[in-house]
Amino acid sequence: MAGRYDAIVVGGGHNGLVAAAYLARSGARTLVLEARGKTGGAATTEAPWPDAPQFRVTRLSYVMSLMPPTIINDLDLPRHGYKIYPMGPYYQAFPEGGSIKLYADDAKRNHEEVAKWSVRDADAMPRWDAWLAGLAEVLGPLLLTVPPKLGSRSPRDLSETLRLAWRHRGLDVRTVADVTRLMTMSIADLLDDWFESPQVKGALAVNGVIGTWAGPYEPGTAYVMAHHSIGDVGDGHLGNWGFQEGGQGAVSDAIASAARGFGAEIRTGAPVARVLTSGGRATGVVLESGEEIRAGVVVSSLHPRTAFLDHVGREHLPDDFVRDIEHWKTRSGVVKINLALAELPDFTADPGTDLAEHHTGSVEMAPSMEYIERAFLDAREGRPAQRPFSDGVIPTAFDKTLVPEGYHIMSLFTQWVPADWNLEPHRAELEAYADRMIDCYSELAPNLKSAILHRDIVGPYDLEHDYGLIGGNIFHGELSLEQLFHMRPAPGFADYRTPIAGLYYASSATHAGGGVCGIPGMQAAKAAITDKKASRRRITGRK
C-alpha cells in the first residue's frame, strides 16, 4: 500500500529543506526524503574524529552569504536558531614578509592596508568598491529572477522576456558593457585593468576561483568573483560573509525546524531509487527499500545527473534534454581540510596566538595571481597542486560552541587536485597534499604544524560518494558562462520545471545556485504552488 502526500522533496540539503518549508507553508502535506542519516547535505556540522567527539567542524560548506532576507523572514529562521557572526577581514601574509587585510566596510583601513603595497592601488580601491556596488544593483535582483525561456515564441514566454527587459530599461551603455565584460573576462585580466600590486590582485582574485575548475586566467572567472561578492549576511555590507553559530549544519537545522513547524515530515536514511511517472507526469517515488510513496508534486534537489538520468531515466526524457544533462560540466578539484588546533596560528607578519583581528576572517593562501594559477595548472596537467591555493577560516574566533574552551577549528577550502579524483579515493596522495598545504601555511605561521591535534581530509571522491556532489563540485555544476542563468541546468528548463509534469527541480544546478542561498528551493516550491493554483482555476472554470 503506497503512502500518499501532496508533495515529496527528494534530498534534505538546504535547498530541499527550503522547498519543503514553502510547500508545507502553502498547506501541502509534504515529505522530505534524505538518503543520509542526517539532513543538511553539504551544509553540515559533524564530529569527524571518533576519539575527539568534542570537536565539531563545518565539514564542507563553511560560510554564509547570498541567502536573501526574503527566505530568512518568510521562514522566520532566527526563531529557529539562525544566528550569523559577520566575518572579519580577508587576510594574507606573504613569504617575503608583511601582510594585507581587506575589509568589507572600512574604506579608510583598506586604503591604509593597500597603500603598504601600492599607493596607486589604494587610491583605486574606492572606485573598485563603487564599481562592484553598481554591478550588484544589476546582478543582485537577477538572483531572485526566474530566467525566461529565451528563444521561445509562446506568448507567456515572450511576455516574461519583455518583462525582464523592461525592468532593466534604465541601464546605460556603460553598465551593459561592464556586465558584458564581467561575464566574459578572467578575474586576472579584470584586476589587471584596476590594480598593479601582485599582493593586492592575489587577495582580490580569491572569490573568482572558489569551487571552480578554472584558474584566475580563465574567461568567466570575473563573474564567479561577482557571484560571491553581491550578497550579504543581512548586515547591509556588500559581499560580506559570516559564520553560523553551531556551524553550517545549524543553518540546515534551522530550515528543517521551520519546515517541521509548517507541518513537513522529514525522513532520513531513506534513499530514493527512482521517480515514478505515468503519462509524462510524476506520480511519486520508489525508495531503495522498495517502498512506494505517491504524490502529485515531486521536487528533486539532487545533482542533475542523479535527479534526471538515474531517478527519471533517459527513456522518459526528451533526447536533447538528456544530451544537455550528459554534457553538464561538474568538475571540481576541491579538497576540504579541517584542523583541530591547540592554539591559533602565530603569523610572523602579525605575531601572537591570542585572538586578533586577522584570525576572524579569511586566512588565505593566495599570495599572488601566479601562485593561484600554478596550483590550477598542476591539476589540469594531471597532478595535485604542489603548492595548493586555500581559502581558510577559523570560525571558532566567534563560535565557541564547536570546541572546548581554548581550542580552535581551522577550515581550509583548498584547490586543486585532478578533475578525475572523484573516481578513486587517492587516500595516500591526499595525505601528502594536505601535508604540503599545511607546510605552506607553516611558512607564514611556524607554530601551525605543532598546534594540529586532529585533521580531516575530504577529497572529490568523498564529496561525490558520501554527499552526492558529482565530480566533487559544490555548486552541482560549474559557474561557467555556458551554464548560467537561462542555461542552468538546460535551455528551456531554467524555470525550476522539468520535462516531466509535476516534477520540479531545486538544486544548486539551477539559477542562483552556488553558495548556501536557498533560492533554488524557494523558486521550485513557488513554481509548484503556482502550477497547482492554475490547475485549480482551470478545473473551476470547466465547472
Coordinates of C-alpha atoms in Angstrom, one line a residue:
M1 CA 0.0 0.0 0.0
A2 CA 1.7 3.2 -1.1
G3 CA 1.9 6.2 1.2
R4 CA 0.3 9.4 -0.1
Y5 CA 1.4 13.0 0.2
D6 CA 0.7 16.2 -1.7
A7 CA 4.4 16.8 -2.2
I8 CA 7.6 14.8 -1.9
V9 CA 11.0 16.5 -1.8
V10 CA 13.9 14.3 -2.7
G11 CA 17.1 15.4 -0.9
G12 CA 17.3 17.0 2.5
G13 CA 20.1 19.5 1.8
H14 CA 19.4 23.2 2.5
N15 CA 17.6 23.7 -0.9
G16 CA 15.4 20.7 -0.4
L17 CA 14.5 21.8 3.1
V18 CA 13.7 25.3 1.9
A19 CA 11.4 23.9 -0.8
A20 CA 9.7 21.7 1.8
A21 CA 9.2 24.6 4.1
Y22 CA 7.5 26.7 1.4
L23 CA 5.4 23.8 0.2
A24 CA 4.2 23.0 3.7
R25 CA 3.6 26.6 4.4
S26 CA 1.2 26.6 1.4
G27 CA -0.8 23.8 3.0
A28 CA 0.6 20.9 1.1
R29 CA 1.2 17.7 3.1
T30 CA 4.9 17.4 2.4
L31 CA 7.5 14.7 2.9
V32 CA 11.3 15.1 2.7
L33 CA 13.3 12.0 1.8
E34 CA 17.0 12.2 2.7
A35 CA 19.4 9.3 1.9
R36 CA 22.0 10.1 4.5
G37 CA 21.4 9.6 8.3
K38 CA 21.1 13.4 8.7
T39 CA 19.8 16.4 6.8
G40 CA 21.9 19.3 5.6
G41 CA 23.7 17.9 2.6
A42 CA 26.9 20.0 2.1
A43 CA 25.7 22.4 4.8
T44 CA 26.6 20.0 7.7
T45 CA 28.2 20.2 11.1
E46 CA 29.9 16.9 12.0
A47 CA 32.3 15.4 14.6
P48 CA 34.8 13.6 12.2
W49 CA 37.1 12.3 14.9
P50 CA 35.6 9.4 17.0
D51 CA 38.3 9.8 19.7
A52 CA 37.6 13.5 20.0
P53 CA 33.8 14.0 19.7
Q54 CA 34.0 17.3 21.5
F55 CA 35.5 18.9 18.3
R56 CA 32.8 19.7 15.7
V57 CA 33.5 21.1 12.3
T58 CA 31.6 22.5 9.4
R59 CA 32.8 19.7 7.2
L60 CA 32.1 21.0 3.7
S61 CA 30.3 24.4 3.2
Y62 CA 31.9 26.7 5.7
V63 CA 30.5 30.3 5.4
M64 CA 27.1 32.0 4.8
S65 CA 26.2 34.6 2.2
L66 CA 23.7 35.2 -0.5
M67 CA 20.6 33.9 1.4
P68 CA 18.1 36.7 0.8
P69 CA 16.2 38.3 3.6
T70 CA 13.0 37.1 1.8
I71 CA 13.8 33.5 2.8
I72 CA 15.1 34.4 6.3
N73 CA 11.9 36.4 7.0
D74 CA 9.4 34.1 5.3
L75 CA 10.7 31.1 7.3
D76 CA 11.4 33.1 10.5
L77 CA 14.8 31.4 10.6
P78 CA 16.2 33.4 13.6
R79 CA 13.4 31.9 15.7
H80 CA 14.7 28.5 14.7
G81 CA 18.4 29.2 15.6
Y82 CA 19.7 31.1 12.6
K83 CA 22.5 33.3 14.0
I84 CA 25.3 34.7 11.9
Y85 CA 28.6 36.3 13.1
P86 CA 29.9 38.6 10.2
M87 CA 33.4 37.7 9.3
G88 CA 36.4 39.9 9.8
P89 CA 38.8 40.9 7.0
Y90 CA 40.5 39.0 4.3
Y91 CA 44.0 38.3 5.5
Q92 CA 47.1 37.2 3.6
A93 CA 50.6 37.0 5.0
F94 CA 53.4 36.9 2.5
P95 CA 56.5 34.7 2.3
E96 CA 58.6 37.8 1.6
G97 CA 57.2 39.5 4.8
G98 CA 54.3 41.7 5.6
S99 CA 50.6 41.1 5.2
I100 CA 47.4 42.7 3.9
K101 CA 43.9 42.9 5.3
L102 CA 40.9 43.8 3.3
Y103 CA 37.7 44.9 5.0
A104 CA 34.1 44.7 3.8
D105 CA 33.0 48.0 5.3
D106 CA 36.0 50.2 6.2
A107 CA 37.4 52.2 3.2
K108 CA 39.9 54.1 5.4
R109 CA 41.5 51.0 6.7
N110 CA 41.5 49.4 3.3
H111 CA 43.4 52.4 1.9
E112 CA 46.0 52.1 4.7
E113 CA 46.4 48.4 4.1
V114 CA 46.7 48.6 0.3
A115 CA 48.9 51.6 0.4
K116 CA 51.6 49.4 2.1
W117 CA 51.9 47.7 -1.3
S118 CA 50.8 50.4 -3.7
V119 CA 49.5 53.9 -3.2
R120 CA 48.1 53.9 -6.7
D121 CA 46.1 50.7 -5.8
A122 CA 45.0 52.3 -2.5
D123 CA 43.6 55.2 -4.4
A124 CA 41.8 52.8 -6.8
M125 CA 40.1 50.8 -4.1
P126 CA 37.1 53.2 -3.5
R127 CA 36.4 53.3 -7.3
W128 CA 36.6 49.5 -7.4
D129 CA 34.2 49.2 -4.5
A130 CA 31.8 51.6 -6.1
W131 CA 32.0 49.8 -9.4
L132 CA 31.2 46.5 -7.7
A133 CA 28.3 48.1 -5.9
G134 CA 26.9 49.4 -9.2
L135 CA 27.1 45.9 -10.7
A136 CA 25.4 44.5 -7.6
E137 CA 22.4 46.7 -8.3
V138 CA 22.0 44.9 -11.6
L139 CA 23.1 41.4 -10.7
G140 CA 21.7 41.2 -7.2
P141 CA 18.0 41.3 -8.3
L142 CA 18.7 38.8 -11.0
L143 CA 19.5 36.2 -8.3
L144 CA 15.7 36.3 -7.5
T145 CA 14.6 36.4 -11.1
V146 CA 13.2 33.3 -12.7
P147 CA 15.1 33.1 -16.0
P148 CA 12.8 33.4 -19.1
K149 CA 12.8 30.9 -21.9
L150 CA 14.9 32.9 -24.3
G151 CA 14.0 32.0 -27.9
S152 CA 10.6 30.6 -27.1
R153 CA 7.7 32.1 -29.2
S154 CA 4.9 31.3 -26.8
P155 CA 3.0 34.4 -25.7
R156 CA 3.7 33.7 -22.0
D157 CA 7.5 33.2 -22.5
L158 CA 7.7 36.3 -24.7
S159 CA 5.9 38.3 -22.1
E160 CA 8.4 37.1 -19.4
T161 CA 11.3 38.1 -21.6
L162 CA 9.9 41.5 -22.3
R163 CA 9.2 42.0 -18.6
L164 CA 12.8 41.3 -17.8
A165 CA 14.0 43.7 -20.5
W166 CA 11.6 46.4 -19.2
R167 CA 12.9 46.0 -15.7
H168 CA 16.4 46.9 -17.0
R169 CA 15.3 49.6 -19.4
G170 CA 17.3 52.2 -17.3
L171 CA 20.6 50.6 -17.9
D172 CA 23.0 52.8 -19.8
V173 CA 25.6 51.7 -22.4
R174 CA 28.4 51.8 -19.9
T175 CA 26.7 49.5 -17.4
V176 CA 25.7 47.0 -20.1
A177 CA 29.3 47.0 -21.3
D178 CA 30.6 46.4 -17.7
V179 CA 28.2 43.5 -17.2
T180 CA 29.4 42.0 -20.6
R181 CA 33.0 42.3 -19.6
L182 CA 32.3 40.8 -16.2
M183 CA 30.7 37.8 -17.9
T184 CA 33.4 37.1 -20.4
M185 CA 36.7 38.2 -18.7
S186 CA 39.1 36.4 -16.5
I187 CA 39.5 37.7 -13.0
A188 CA 43.2 38.2 -13.7
D189 CA 42.5 40.4 -16.7
L190 CA 39.9 42.4 -14.9
L191 CA 42.1 43.0 -11.9
D192 CA 45.0 44.0 -14.2
D193 CA 42.8 46.8 -15.5
W194 CA 42.4 48.1 -12.0
F195 CA 45.5 47.3 -9.9
E196 CA 49.2 47.0 -10.2
S197 CA 50.3 45.2 -7.0
P198 CA 50.6 41.4 -7.2
Q199 CA 49.7 41.2 -3.5
V200 CA 46.5 43.2 -3.9
K201 CA 45.5 41.3 -7.0
G202 CA 46.1 37.9 -5.3
A203 CA 43.9 38.9 -2.4
L204 CA 41.1 40.1 -4.7
A205 CA 41.3 37.1 -7.0
V206 CA 40.2 34.6 -4.4
N207 CA 36.5 34.9 -5.0
G208 CA 37.0 34.3 -8.7
V209 CA 38.2 30.7 -8.3
I210 CA 36.4 29.4 -5.2
G211 CA 35.0 25.9 -6.0
T212 CA 35.7 26.4 -9.7
W213 CA 37.6 24.2 -12.2
A214 CA 39.4 27.3 -13.6
G215 CA 42.5 29.3 -12.8
P216 CA 42.3 33.1 -12.5
Y217 CA 43.3 33.5 -16.2
E218 CA 40.3 31.6 -17.4
P219 CA 37.5 33.6 -19.1
G220 CA 34.4 33.8 -16.9
T221 CA 36.1 33.8 -13.5
A222 CA 35.3 37.5 -13.2
Y223 CA 31.7 36.6 -12.9
V224 CA 32.5 33.9 -10.3
M225 CA 34.0 36.8 -8.3
A226 CA 30.9 38.9 -8.7
H227 CA 28.6 36.0 -7.7
H228 CA 30.5 35.7 -4.4
S229 CA 30.5 39.5 -3.9
I230 CA 27.0 40.6 -4.4
G231 CA 25.3 39.1 -1.3
D232 CA 25.5 39.9 2.4
V233 CA 24.6 38.2 5.6
G234 CA 21.8 40.6 6.4
D235 CA 24.1 43.3 7.9
G236 CA 24.0 45.5 4.8
H237 CA 27.6 45.1 3.9
L238 CA 28.1 44.2 0.2
G239 CA 29.8 40.9 -0.3
N240 CA 30.2 40.2 3.4
W241 CA 30.2 36.7 4.7
G242 CA 29.6 35.1 8.1
F243 CA 29.8 32.2 10.4
Q244 CA 26.6 30.4 11.6
E245 CA 26.7 29.6 15.3
G246 CA 26.9 25.9 15.6
G247 CA 28.4 25.6 12.1
Q248 CA 26.7 25.3 8.7
G249 CA 24.7 22.3 9.9
A250 CA 22.8 24.7 12.2
V251 CA 21.6 26.6 9.1
S252 CA 20.1 23.4 7.8
D253 CA 18.7 22.6 11.2
A254 CA 17.0 26.0 11.4
I255 CA 15.4 25.4 8.0
A256 CA 14.4 21.9 8.9
S257 CA 12.8 23.2 12.1
A258 CA 10.9 25.8 10.1
A259 CA 9.7 23.2 7.7
R260 CA 8.5 20.9 10.5
G261 CA 6.8 23.9 12.1
F262 CA 4.8 24.3 8.9
G263 CA 3.9 20.6 9.1
A264 CA 6.5 19.0 6.8
E265 CA 7.7 15.4 7.6
I266 CA 11.4 14.6 7.3
R267 CA 12.7 11.1 6.9
T268 CA 16.4 10.3 6.9
G269 CA 18.0 7.1 5.8
A270 CA 15.5 6.9 3.0
P271 CA 17.4 6.9 -0.3
V272 CA 15.2 7.2 -3.4
A273 CA 15.7 4.7 -6.2
R274 CA 13.6 6.3 -8.9
V275 CA 10.8 8.8 -9.6
L276 CA 7.5 7.2 -10.6
T277 CA 5.9 8.6 -13.8
S278 CA 2.7 7.9 -15.7
G279 CA 1.6 9.6 -18.9
G280 CA 4.5 12.0 -18.7
R281 CA 3.7 13.1 -15.2
A282 CA 5.5 12.4 -11.9
T283 CA 3.3 10.4 -9.5
G284 CA 5.6 9.7 -6.7
V285 CA 8.9 7.8 -5.8
V286 CA 10.2 4.4 -5.0
L287 CA 12.7 4.0 -2.2
E288 CA 15.7 1.7 -2.5
S289 CA 13.8 -0.4 0.1
G290 CA 11.0 -1.0 -2.4
E291 CA 8.5 1.3 -0.6
E292 CA 6.3 3.3 -2.9
I293 CA 5.2 6.8 -1.9
R294 CA 2.7 8.7 -4.1
A295 CA 2.3 12.5 -4.5
G296 CA 1.1 14.8 -7.2
V297 CA 4.2 17.0 -6.8
V298 CA 7.8 15.8 -6.6
V299 CA 10.7 18.2 -6.1
S300 CA 14.3 17.0 -6.6
S301 CA 17.2 18.9 -5.1
L302 CA 19.9 16.4 -6.2
H303 CA 22.6 16.7 -8.8
P304 CA 21.1 16.8 -12.3
R305 CA 22.6 13.6 -13.4
T306 CA 21.1 11.8 -10.3
A307 CA 17.8 13.6 -10.5
F308 CA 17.2 13.0 -14.2
L309 CA 19.4 10.3 -15.6
D310 CA 19.2 8.0 -12.6
H311 CA 15.9 8.7 -11.0
V312 CA 13.7 9.6 -14.0
G313 CA 15.6 7.7 -16.7
R314 CA 16.7 8.7 -20.2
E315 CA 13.8 6.8 -21.7
H316 CA 11.3 9.2 -20.1
L317 CA 13.1 12.4 -21.2
P318 CA 13.5 14.3 -24.4
D319 CA 16.7 13.4 -26.3
D320 CA 18.0 17.0 -26.4
F321 CA 17.4 17.4 -22.6
V322 CA 19.3 14.1 -22.0
R323 CA 22.2 15.4 -24.1
D324 CA 22.3 18.7 -22.1
I325 CA 22.4 16.8 -18.8
E326 CA 25.0 14.4 -20.0
H327 CA 27.2 17.3 -21.1
W328 CA 26.7 19.3 -17.9
K329 CA 30.1 20.2 -16.6
T330 CA 30.7 19.4 -13.0
R331 CA 34.4 19.3 -12.4
S332 CA 36.0 20.4 -9.1
G333 CA 39.4 19.5 -7.8
V334 CA 38.4 20.7 -4.4
V335 CA 39.8 19.2 -1.2
K336 CA 38.5 20.3 2.2
I337 CA 40.9 20.1 5.1
N338 CA 39.6 20.5 8.7
L339 CA 42.0 21.0 11.5
A340 CA 41.5 20.9 15.3
L341 CA 44.1 23.3 16.8
A342 CA 45.6 23.6 20.3
E343 CA 46.3 27.3 19.6
L344 CA 45.7 29.9 17.0
P345 CA 48.3 30.3 14.1
D346 CA 51.1 32.7 15.1
F347 CA 51.9 34.6 11.9
T348 CA 55.4 36.0 11.6
A349 CA 53.9 39.1 10.0
D350 CA 51.4 39.6 12.8
P351 CA 52.8 37.7 15.9
G352 CA 50.8 36.2 18.7
T353 CA 48.5 33.3 19.5
D354 CA 46.0 35.5 21.3
L355 CA 42.8 36.1 19.2
A356 CA 43.4 39.0 16.9
E357 CA 41.5 40.6 14.0
H358 CA 43.4 38.8 11.3
H359 CA 42.1 35.5 12.8
T360 CA 38.5 36.5 12.4
G361 CA 38.1 36.5 8.6
S362 CA 39.5 34.6 5.7
V363 CA 43.0 33.4 6.3
E364 CA 44.2 33.0 2.7
M365 CA 46.9 31.1 0.9
A366 CA 46.8 33.1 -2.3
P367 CA 49.9 35.4 -2.3
S368 CA 49.7 36.2 -6.0
M369 CA 47.8 35.5 -9.1
E370 CA 50.7 33.4 -10.4
Y371 CA 50.6 31.3 -7.3
I372 CA 46.9 30.5 -7.8
E373 CA 47.3 29.8 -11.5
R374 CA 50.2 27.4 -10.9
A375 CA 48.1 25.4 -8.5
F376 CA 45.4 25.1 -11.2
L377 CA 47.8 24.2 -13.9
D378 CA 49.3 21.4 -11.8
A379 CA 45.9 19.8 -11.5
R380 CA 45.0 20.4 -15.2
E381 CA 48.2 18.7 -16.1
G382 CA 47.2 15.6 -14.1
R383 CA 48.8 16.0 -10.7
P384 CA 47.7 17.5 -7.4
A385 CA 49.0 21.1 -6.8
Q386 CA 52.5 21.2 -5.4
R387 CA 51.6 24.4 -3.5
P388 CA 47.8 24.5 -3.2
F389 CA 45.6 27.5 -3.0
S390 CA 43.4 27.8 0.1
D391 CA 40.5 29.9 1.4
G392 CA 40.9 29.3 5.1
V393 CA 38.7 30.4 8.0
I394 CA 38.8 30.0 11.8
P395 CA 35.1 30.0 12.8
T396 CA 35.9 29.5 16.5
A397 CA 37.2 33.1 16.6
F398 CA 33.4 33.8 17.2
D399 CA 31.7 30.4 17.6
K400 CA 32.6 28.8 20.9
T401 CA 30.1 26.0 20.6
L402 CA 32.2 23.9 18.3
V403 CA 35.2 23.2 20.5
P404 CA 36.3 23.0 24.2
E405 CA 37.4 26.3 25.7
G406 CA 40.9 27.4 24.5
Y407 CA 40.8 25.3 21.3
H408 CA 40.0 26.1 17.7
I409 CA 38.9 24.8 14.3
M410 CA 40.7 25.9 11.2
S411 CA 38.8 25.1 8.0
L412 CA 40.8 25.1 4.7
F413 CA 38.9 25.0 1.4
T414 CA 41.7 24.1 -0.9
Q415 CA 42.3 23.6 -4.6
W416 CA 43.3 21.8 -6.8
V417 CA 43.7 18.1 -7.5
P418 CA 43.0 16.5 -10.9
A419 CA 39.4 16.6 -12.0
D420 CA 39.1 12.8 -12.2
W421 CA 40.0 12.2 -8.5
N422 CA 36.3 11.7 -7.9
L423 CA 36.7 8.3 -9.4
E424 CA 39.1 6.9 -6.8
P425 CA 39.8 7.7 -3.1
H426 CA 43.5 8.6 -3.6
R427 CA 44.0 8.5 0.2
A428 CA 47.8 8.4 0.4
E429 CA 48.1 11.2 -2.2
L430 CA 45.6 13.3 -0.3
E431 CA 47.6 12.9 2.9
A432 CA 50.7 14.2 1.0
Y433 CA 48.6 17.0 -0.5
A434 CA 47.4 18.0 3.0
D435 CA 51.0 17.9 4.3
R436 CA 52.0 20.4 1.6
M437 CA 49.1 22.6 2.3
I438 CA 49.9 22.7 6.0
D439 CA 53.6 23.4 5.1
C440 CA 52.6 26.4 3.0
Y441 CA 50.7 27.9 6.0
S442 CA 53.6 26.9 8.4
E443 CA 56.0 29.0 6.3
L444 CA 53.9 32.0 7.4
A445 CA 52.8 30.8 10.9
P446 CA 55.6 28.4 12.1
N447 CA 53.6 27.1 15.1
L448 CA 50.7 25.7 13.0
K449 CA 52.1 22.2 12.4
S450 CA 52.7 21.6 16.0
A451 CA 49.3 23.0 17.0
I452 CA 47.4 20.5 15.0
L453 CA 45.6 17.9 17.2
H454 CA 43.5 16.2 14.5
R455 CA 42.9 16.6 10.8
D456 CA 40.1 15.6 8.5
I457 CA 40.6 15.4 4.7
V458 CA 37.6 15.4 2.4
G459 CA 38.5 14.8 -1.3
P460 CA 36.4 14.8 -4.5
Y461 CA 35.7 11.0 -4.1
D462 CA 34.2 11.7 -0.7
L463 CA 32.2 14.7 -1.9
E464 CA 30.7 12.5 -4.7
H465 CA 30.1 9.2 -2.9
D466 CA 29.3 10.4 0.6
Y467 CA 27.4 13.6 -0.2
G468 CA 26.1 13.2 -3.8
L469 CA 28.2 16.0 -5.2
I470 CA 29.0 14.5 -8.6
G471 CA 32.6 15.4 -9.6
G472 CA 33.1 16.9 -6.2
N473 CA 31.5 20.2 -7.4
I474 CA 30.0 22.1 -4.6
F475 CA 27.6 24.0 -6.9
H476 CA 26.2 20.9 -8.6
G477 CA 27.7 22.3 -11.8
E478 CA 30.3 24.8 -12.8
L479 CA 29.5 28.5 -12.8
S480 CA 30.9 28.9 -16.4
L481 CA 29.3 31.3 -18.9
E482 CA 27.5 28.5 -20.8
Q483 CA 26.0 27.2 -17.5
L484 CA 24.5 30.4 -16.2
F485 CA 21.0 32.0 -15.9
H486 CA 18.7 30.6 -18.7
M487 CA 21.2 27.7 -19.4
R488 CA 21.0 26.4 -15.8
P489 CA 20.6 23.4 -15.9
A490 CA 19.4 23.2 -19.5
P491 CA 17.9 25.6 -22.2
G492 CA 14.2 25.9 -21.8
F493 CA 14.1 24.4 -18.3
A494 CA 15.6 27.1 -16.1
D495 CA 12.2 28.0 -14.6
Y496 CA 12.5 25.2 -12.0
R497 CA 10.2 23.0 -14.0
T498 CA 11.3 19.9 -15.9
P499 CA 10.2 17.9 -19.0
I500 CA 8.1 15.8 -16.6
A501 CA 4.9 17.5 -15.5
G502 CA 4.7 17.6 -11.7
L503 CA 8.5 17.2 -11.3
Y504 CA 10.3 20.4 -10.2
Y505 CA 14.0 21.0 -9.8
A506 CA 15.6 22.7 -6.8
S507 CA 19.3 22.0 -6.7
S508 CA 22.2 24.4 -6.9
A509 CA 22.4 23.5 -10.6
T510 CA 19.6 25.9 -11.2
H511 CA 19.8 29.7 -11.4
A512 CA 21.2 31.5 -8.3
G513 CA 22.7 28.2 -7.2
G514 CA 26.2 28.4 -5.7
G515 CA 26.5 29.1 -2.0
V516 CA 24.0 28.3 0.7
C517 CA 21.4 30.7 -0.6
G518 CA 18.1 28.6 -0.6
I519 CA 16.9 30.4 -3.7
P520 CA 16.5 27.3 -5.9
G521 CA 14.4 25.6 -3.2
M522 CA 12.2 28.7 -2.8
Q523 CA 11.7 29.1 -6.5
A524 CA 11.0 25.4 -7.2
A525 CA 8.3 25.4 -4.5
K526 CA 6.8 28.6 -5.8
A527 CA 6.6 27.1 -9.3
A528 CA 4.8 24.0 -8.0
I529 CA 2.4 26.2 -5.9
T530 CA 1.7 28.5 -8.9
D531 CA 1.0 25.5 -11.2
K532 CA -1.3 23.9 -8.6
K533 CA -3.3 27.1 -8.3
A534 CA -3.5 27.5 -12.1
S535 CA -4.7 23.9 -12.4
R536 CA -7.5 24.5 -9.8
R537 CA -8.6 27.6 -11.7
R538 CA -8.8 25.6 -14.9
I539 CA -10.9 22.9 -13.2
T540 CA -13.2 25.5 -11.6
G541 CA -13.6 27.2 -15.0
R542 CA -14.7 24.0 -16.6
K543 CA -17.3 23.5 -14.0

